[in-house]
Amino acid sequence: MLKGRNLIDPMDFTLEELEEVFQLADKIIENPAKYSKVCEGKLLATLFYEPSTRTRLSFEAAMLRLGGRVLGFSDANSSSVAKGESLGDTIRTVGCYADIIAIRHPKEGSARVASMYSQIPVINAGDGGHQHPTQTLTDLLTIRNVKGEFSNHVIGLCGDLKFGRTVHSLVKALSRYKNNKFILISPDELKIPDYIKEEILKKNNTEFEEVERLEDVIDQLDILYMTRVQKERFFNEAEYIRLKDSYILDAQKMRMAKEDMIILHPLPRVNEIATEIDSDPRAYYFKQAKFGMYVRMALISKLLGVC
Ligand code: CP
């Protein structure tokens, strides 16, 4: 039963509950008109303390396409946060007006804190460099629709694996399925945190290796998940400038990849995928962004108990 629940971490839902969300997303994709009024009279609050294009707009598009309405802020400085209001007080107040909250915040753990103060469902739309579970739903729905299953894949995760919250959430989610192997491609300075290796990969007996060069492994991959170097999480600008172009996926590298490898990217992209790749049939990142709206339609419907 997903009605009234929060989604803070990808592990909050069982595999059966995830499947429920994906099955509803597929039905919505097939017949969106059937779901165009299921959230009539409901309000989604989007509380974004950090910039966003896809997550905020896809949440808002999702609620509007379900017949509901949206309110909120995309800049916390336009709210009473600028006057010193605490997160807990903001959440308690928004709970007086809305039926469900999507929150993005720069501090790790903030969505969990928000859920502790909330009487209505809270969805984590990204908490610092920690987790981004609805991006993971987006990634999984894309993989399900393109590859047909969540098991038996060699998945290359490339770029900023240290600060990339979408990577942390995706590893958590995909390591629950059988026979997946991760190839973690990053410079030494941007390696995946130890807690992901120890508490997720090793505990689940998921095979993984860490490498520095994309060229050395691209021919083995079924899925290549590219990520941006997360400028906003660096303390030292010179270090960011040194690392920002560590990987650039271009046509030359794609010649080494399998014919059916798919390229995913949570976006926004900076330089890590050359625009010449956008017309490659293996590039799925804009289709992935569209799946993000459908899966958020399914998630909102389930948490509100309307479907
Ligand atoms: N993928 C993602 O979280 O994009 P935005 O930062 O634009 O929301």
Short mmCIF file of C-alpha atoms and ligand atoms in Angstrom, two decimals:
data_model
loop_
_atom_site.label_atom_id
_atom_site.label_comp_id
_atom_site.label_asym_id
_atom_site.label_seq_id
_atom_site.Cartn_x
_atom_site.Cartn_y
_atom_site.Cartn_z
CA MET A 1 0.00 0.00 0.00
CA LEU A 2 1.69 3.20 -1.15
CA LYS A 3 -1.08 5.65 -0.13
CA GLY A 4 0.21 8.19 2.41
CA ARG A 5 3.84 7.02 2.20
CA ASN A 6 7.02 9.09 1.67
CA LEU A 7 9.76 8.44 -0.88
CA ILE A 8 13.06 9.59 0.63
CA ASP A 9 15.43 6.78 -0.36
CA PRO A 10 15.18 4.26 -3.25
CA MET A 11 15.06 1.45 -0.67
CA ASP A 12 11.84 2.84 0.87
CA PHE A 13 9.80 0.81 -1.64
CA THR A 14 9.91 -2.97 -2.03
CA LEU A 15 10.54 -4.42 -5.48
CA GLU A 16 6.81 -5.25 -5.67
CA GLU A 17 5.89 -1.64 -4.83
CA LEU A 18 8.30 -0.35 -7.47
CA GLU A 19 6.70 -2.68 -9.99
CA GLU A 20 3.27 -1.25 -9.05
CA VAL A 21 4.55 2.26 -9.89
CA PHE A 22 6.10 1.14 -13.21
CA GLN A 23 2.97 -0.74 -14.25
CA LEU A 24 0.87 2.36 -13.60
CA ALA A 25 3.40 4.53 -15.51
CA ASP A 26 3.08 2.16 -18.49
CA LYS A 27 -0.73 2.43 -18.37
CA ILE A 28 -0.51 6.23 -18.24
CA ILE A 29 1.85 6.26 -21.25
CA GLU A 30 -0.62 4.05 -23.14
CA ASN A 31 -3.72 6.09 -22.32
CA PRO A 32 -2.95 9.47 -20.70
CA ALA A 33 -6.52 10.75 -21.22
CA LYS A 34 -7.83 8.11 -18.80
CA TYR A 35 -5.74 9.66 -15.99
CA SER A 36 -6.22 13.34 -16.84
CA LYS A 37 -8.61 14.04 -13.94
CA VAL A 38 -7.58 11.57 -11.22
CA CYS A 39 -5.94 14.33 -9.11
CA GLU A 40 -8.70 16.91 -9.52
CA GLY A 41 -8.92 18.94 -6.29
CA LYS A 42 -5.41 17.91 -5.15
CA LEU A 43 -2.42 20.23 -4.68
CA LEU A 44 1.29 19.45 -5.09
CA ALA A 45 3.81 21.74 -3.36
CA THR A 46 7.24 21.93 -5.01
CA LEU A 47 9.76 23.32 -2.52
CA PHE A 48 13.04 23.79 -4.39
CA TYR A 49 15.93 25.19 -2.36
CA GLU A 50 18.30 24.32 -5.24
CA PRO A 51 18.08 24.96 -9.02
CA SER A 52 16.28 22.47 -11.24
CA THR A 53 14.83 22.19 -14.72
CA ARG A 54 13.70 18.58 -15.16
CA THR A 55 12.73 17.52 -11.67
CA ARG A 56 10.62 20.54 -10.73
CA LEU A 57 9.02 20.99 -14.14
CA SER A 58 8.33 17.27 -14.60
CA PHE A 59 6.72 17.13 -11.14
CA GLU A 60 4.59 20.15 -12.00
CA ALA A 61 3.74 18.82 -15.48
CA ALA A 62 2.88 15.46 -13.91
CA MET A 63 0.43 16.98 -11.42
CA LEU A 64 -1.15 19.27 -14.03
CA ARG A 65 -1.56 16.33 -16.44
CA LEU A 66 -3.33 14.41 -13.67
CA GLY A 67 -5.82 17.27 -13.28
CA GLY A 68 -4.30 18.60 -10.04
CA ARG A 69 -2.68 21.95 -9.30
CA VAL A 70 0.72 23.10 -8.07
CA LEU A 71 2.16 25.74 -5.76
CA GLY A 72 5.58 26.33 -4.28
CA PHE A 73 8.87 28.10 -4.85
CA SER A 74 11.90 27.60 -7.09
CA ASP A 75 14.05 29.99 -5.06
CA ALA A 76 13.97 29.67 -1.29
CA ASN A 77 14.97 33.36 -0.99
CA SER A 78 11.48 34.30 -2.18
CA SER A 79 10.01 32.43 0.82
CA SER A 80 10.28 33.07 4.57
CA VAL A 81 13.39 30.90 4.60
CA ALA A 82 15.13 34.24 3.80
CA LYS A 83 13.83 35.53 7.17
CA GLY A 84 15.27 32.56 9.01
CA GLU A 85 12.32 30.14 9.05
CA SER A 86 13.32 26.55 9.84
CA LEU A 87 12.70 23.65 7.49
CA GLY A 88 10.35 22.06 10.03
CA ASP A 89 8.17 25.18 10.28
CA THR A 90 8.05 25.57 6.49
CA ILE A 91 6.96 21.95 6.09
CA ARG A 92 4.28 22.21 8.81
CA THR A 93 2.93 25.34 7.13
CA VAL A 94 2.89 23.89 3.61
CA GLY A 95 1.06 20.85 5.03
CA CYS A 96 -1.83 23.21 5.86
CA TYR A 97 -2.24 24.06 2.16
CA ALA A 98 -1.11 21.12 0.00
CA ASP A 99 -1.74 17.36 -0.26
CA ILE A 100 1.78 16.24 -1.20
CA ILE A 101 5.28 17.79 -1.18
CA ALA A 102 8.29 17.39 -3.48
CA ILE A 103 11.40 18.93 -1.89
CA ARG A 104 14.93 19.55 -3.18
CA HIS A 105 17.48 20.83 -0.69
CA PRO A 106 21.29 21.20 -0.69
CA LYS A 107 21.70 19.47 2.69
CA GLU A 108 21.99 15.68 2.87
CA GLY A 109 19.21 14.23 5.02
CA SER A 110 16.93 17.27 4.68
CA ALA A 111 14.13 15.36 2.92
CA ARG A 112 14.14 12.81 5.75
CA VAL A 113 13.90 15.67 8.28
CA ALA A 114 11.06 17.22 6.26
CA SER A 115 9.15 13.91 6.34
CA MET A 116 9.44 13.84 10.14
CA TYR A 117 7.57 17.18 10.38
CA SER A 118 5.01 16.39 7.67
CA GLN A 119 1.43 15.15 7.90
CA ILE A 120 1.33 14.69 4.10
CA PRO A 121 3.54 12.55 1.80
CA VAL A 122 7.04 13.92 1.15
CA ILE A 123 9.05 13.06 -1.96
CA ASN A 124 12.81 13.61 -1.98
CA ALA A 125 13.61 15.50 -5.20
CA GLY A 126 17.35 15.47 -4.36
CA ASP A 127 19.15 16.07 -1.04
CA GLY A 128 22.66 17.42 -1.54
CA GLY A 129 25.12 14.81 -2.79
CA HIS A 130 23.11 12.02 -1.13
CA GLN A 131 20.07 10.57 -2.97
CA HIS A 132 17.67 11.36 -5.83
CA PRO A 133 15.09 8.56 -5.77
CA THR A 134 12.69 9.94 -8.39
CA GLN A 135 15.58 10.24 -10.87
CA THR A 136 16.15 6.56 -10.14
CA LEU A 137 12.48 5.79 -10.92
CA THR A 138 13.05 7.70 -14.17
CA ASP A 139 16.21 5.71 -14.96
CA LEU A 140 14.55 2.40 -14.11
CA LEU A 141 11.43 3.08 -16.19
CA THR A 142 13.70 3.92 -19.14
CA ILE A 143 15.73 0.73 -18.70
CA ARG A 144 12.53 -1.35 -18.31
CA ASN A 145 11.06 0.08 -21.52
CA VAL A 146 14.23 -0.11 -23.62
CA LYS A 147 16.02 -3.21 -22.26
CA GLY A 148 12.98 -5.12 -20.99
CA GLU A 149 14.46 -6.13 -17.61
CA PHE A 150 16.46 -4.84 -14.63
CA SER A 151 18.76 -7.88 -14.38
CA ASN A 152 21.72 -9.22 -16.37
CA HIS A 153 23.27 -5.89 -17.36
CA VAL A 154 26.80 -4.53 -17.37
CA ILE A 155 26.32 -0.91 -16.30
CA GLY A 156 29.05 1.70 -16.69
CA LEU A 157 28.68 4.70 -14.40
CA CYS A 158 30.99 7.45 -15.62
CA GLY A 159 32.06 10.85 -14.26
CA ASP A 160 31.47 12.34 -10.82
CA LEU A 161 30.60 9.26 -8.77
CA LYS A 162 31.52 11.02 -5.51
CA PHE A 163 28.97 13.84 -5.53
CA GLY A 164 26.51 12.45 -8.12
CA ARG A 165 23.40 11.64 -6.06
CA THR A 166 21.67 10.04 -9.06
CA VAL A 167 24.51 7.50 -9.21
CA HIS A 168 24.21 6.65 -5.50
CA SER A 169 20.47 6.06 -5.82
CA LEU A 170 20.76 4.05 -9.05
CA VAL A 171 23.44 1.74 -7.61
CA LYS A 172 21.23 1.14 -4.58
CA ALA A 173 18.25 0.30 -6.78
CA LEU A 174 19.95 -1.87 -9.43
CA SER A 175 22.00 -3.87 -6.94
CA ARG A 176 18.69 -5.37 -5.72
CA TYR A 177 18.30 -7.19 -9.05
CA LYS A 178 20.18 -10.32 -10.13
CA ASN A 179 23.35 -10.61 -12.14
CA ASN A 180 24.15 -6.95 -12.72
CA LYS A 181 27.76 -5.80 -12.87
CA PHE A 182 28.86 -2.20 -12.30
CA ILE A 183 31.92 -0.67 -13.91
CA LEU A 184 32.66 2.52 -11.98
CA ILE A 185 34.55 4.93 -14.24
CA SER A 186 35.95 8.02 -12.55
CA PRO A 187 39.14 9.87 -11.70
CA ASP A 188 40.57 8.92 -8.33
CA GLU A 189 39.28 12.18 -6.78
CA LEU A 190 35.67 11.45 -7.80
CA LYS A 191 35.35 7.79 -6.85
CA ILE A 192 32.07 6.46 -5.46
CA PRO A 193 31.83 6.83 -1.63
CA ASP A 194 33.04 3.89 0.44
CA TYR A 195 29.64 3.47 2.09
CA ILE A 196 28.08 2.60 -1.29
CA LYS A 197 30.78 -0.03 -1.90
CA GLU A 198 30.63 -1.50 1.61
CA GLU A 199 26.95 -1.24 2.51
CA ILE A 200 25.36 -1.73 -0.89
CA LEU A 201 27.60 -3.45 -3.43
CA LYS A 202 29.51 -5.82 -1.17
CA LYS A 203 26.51 -6.60 1.06
CA ASN A 204 24.43 -7.54 -2.01
CA ASN A 205 27.35 -9.52 -3.54
CA THR A 206 27.08 -7.27 -6.60
CA GLU A 207 30.09 -7.50 -8.90
CA PHE A 208 31.90 -4.20 -9.53
CA GLU A 209 35.23 -2.81 -10.65
CA GLU A 210 36.71 0.69 -10.57
CA VAL A 211 38.58 2.03 -13.60
CA GLU A 212 39.78 5.42 -14.83
CA ARG A 213 39.53 5.16 -18.62
CA LEU A 214 36.16 4.92 -20.40
CA GLU A 215 37.89 3.72 -23.59
CA ASP A 216 39.15 0.60 -21.81
CA VAL A 217 35.67 -0.70 -20.90
CA ILE A 218 33.09 0.88 -23.21
CA ASP A 219 32.91 -2.25 -25.40
CA GLN A 220 31.67 -4.32 -22.42
CA LEU A 221 28.71 -2.10 -21.48
CA ASP A 222 24.98 -2.64 -21.96
CA ILE A 223 24.16 0.69 -20.30
CA LEU A 224 26.42 3.74 -20.07
CA TYR A 225 25.26 6.25 -17.45
CA MET A 226 27.14 9.51 -17.98
CA THR A 227 27.18 12.22 -15.30
CA ARG A 228 28.23 15.84 -14.99
CA VAL A 229 31.00 16.89 -12.62
CA GLN A 230 28.96 18.55 -9.83
CA LYS A 231 30.48 22.03 -9.72
CA GLU A 232 28.19 23.16 -6.87
CA ARG A 233 29.56 20.50 -4.48
CA PHE A 234 33.26 21.46 -4.85
CA PHE A 235 34.98 23.53 -2.15
CA ASN A 236 37.86 24.44 -4.48
CA GLU A 237 37.17 25.97 -7.93
CA ALA A 238 40.64 25.12 -9.27
CA GLU A 239 40.00 21.45 -8.48
CA TYR A 240 36.67 21.61 -10.35
CA ILE A 241 38.33 23.19 -13.39
CA ARG A 242 41.02 20.49 -13.37
CA LEU A 243 38.45 17.66 -13.28
CA LYS A 244 35.46 19.03 -15.19
CA ASP A 245 36.37 17.62 -18.60
CA SER A 246 37.67 14.26 -17.38
CA TYR A 247 35.30 12.46 -19.76
CA ILE A 248 33.83 13.52 -23.08
CA LEU A 249 31.74 10.90 -24.88
CA ASP A 250 32.08 11.47 -28.61
CA ALA A 251 31.51 9.62 -31.89
CA GLN A 252 35.00 8.13 -31.83
CA LYS A 253 34.38 6.45 -28.46
CA MET A 254 30.88 5.35 -29.49
CA ARG A 255 32.42 3.39 -32.39
CA MET A 256 33.84 1.03 -29.74
CA ALA A 257 30.46 0.52 -28.01
CA LYS A 258 27.94 -2.28 -28.60
CA GLU A 259 25.22 -1.68 -31.18
CA ASP A 260 22.56 -2.04 -28.46
CA MET A 261 24.31 -0.17 -25.65
CA ILE A 262 22.13 2.66 -24.39
CA ILE A 263 23.41 6.02 -23.14
CA LEU A 264 21.59 7.51 -20.16
CA HIS A 265 22.29 10.82 -18.40
CA PRO A 266 20.18 12.43 -15.67
CA LEU A 267 20.96 15.85 -17.24
CA PRO A 268 21.82 18.70 -17.15
CA ARG A 269 24.74 18.00 -19.46
CA VAL A 270 27.75 20.30 -19.57
CA ASN A 271 30.55 18.92 -21.82
CA GLU A 272 30.53 15.22 -21.01
CA ILE A 273 28.46 14.15 -24.02
CA ALA A 274 29.33 15.80 -27.34
CA THR A 275 26.19 17.09 -29.06
CA GLU A 276 27.12 14.99 -32.14
CA ILE A 277 25.95 11.97 -30.08
CA ASP A 278 22.39 13.30 -29.72
CA SER A 279 21.35 11.83 -33.07
CA ASP A 280 22.86 8.41 -32.28
CA PRO A 281 19.93 5.96 -31.81
CA ARG A 282 21.66 4.73 -28.65
CA ALA A 283 21.26 8.17 -26.98
CA TYR A 284 18.25 7.96 -24.67
CA TYR A 285 18.74 10.94 -22.35
CA PHE A 286 15.96 13.14 -23.69
CA LYS A 287 13.53 10.21 -23.90
CA GLN A 288 14.62 9.46 -20.32
CA ALA A 289 13.53 12.99 -19.28
CA LYS A 290 10.07 12.27 -20.71
CA PHE A 291 9.83 8.96 -18.85
CA GLY A 292 10.55 11.07 -15.75
CA MET A 293 7.25 12.89 -16.13
CA TYR A 294 5.25 9.68 -16.57
CA VAL A 295 6.85 7.93 -13.62
CA ARG A 296 6.19 11.00 -11.42
CA MET A 297 2.53 10.92 -12.57
CA ALA A 298 2.40 7.30 -11.38
CA LEU A 299 4.19 8.07 -8.12
CA ILE A 300 1.95 11.03 -7.21
CA SER A 301 -1.16 8.96 -8.00
CA LYS A 302 0.01 6.10 -5.82
CA LEU A 303 1.05 8.25 -2.84
CA LEU A 304 -2.26 10.12 -2.98
CA GLY A 305 -4.13 6.83 -3.32
CA VAL A 306 -6.11 7.93 -6.37
CA CYS A 307 -5.06 4.99 -8.63
N1 CP B 1 18.10 15.24 -13.39
C1 CP B 1 17.86 16.31 -12.63
O1 CP B 1 17.74 16.23 -11.39
O2 CP B 1 17.79 17.47 -13.34
P1 CP B 1 17.45 18.91 -12.73
O3 CP B 1 18.58 19.27 -11.80
O4 CP B 1 17.31 19.83 -13.91
O5 CP B 1 16.17 18.78 -11.94
#
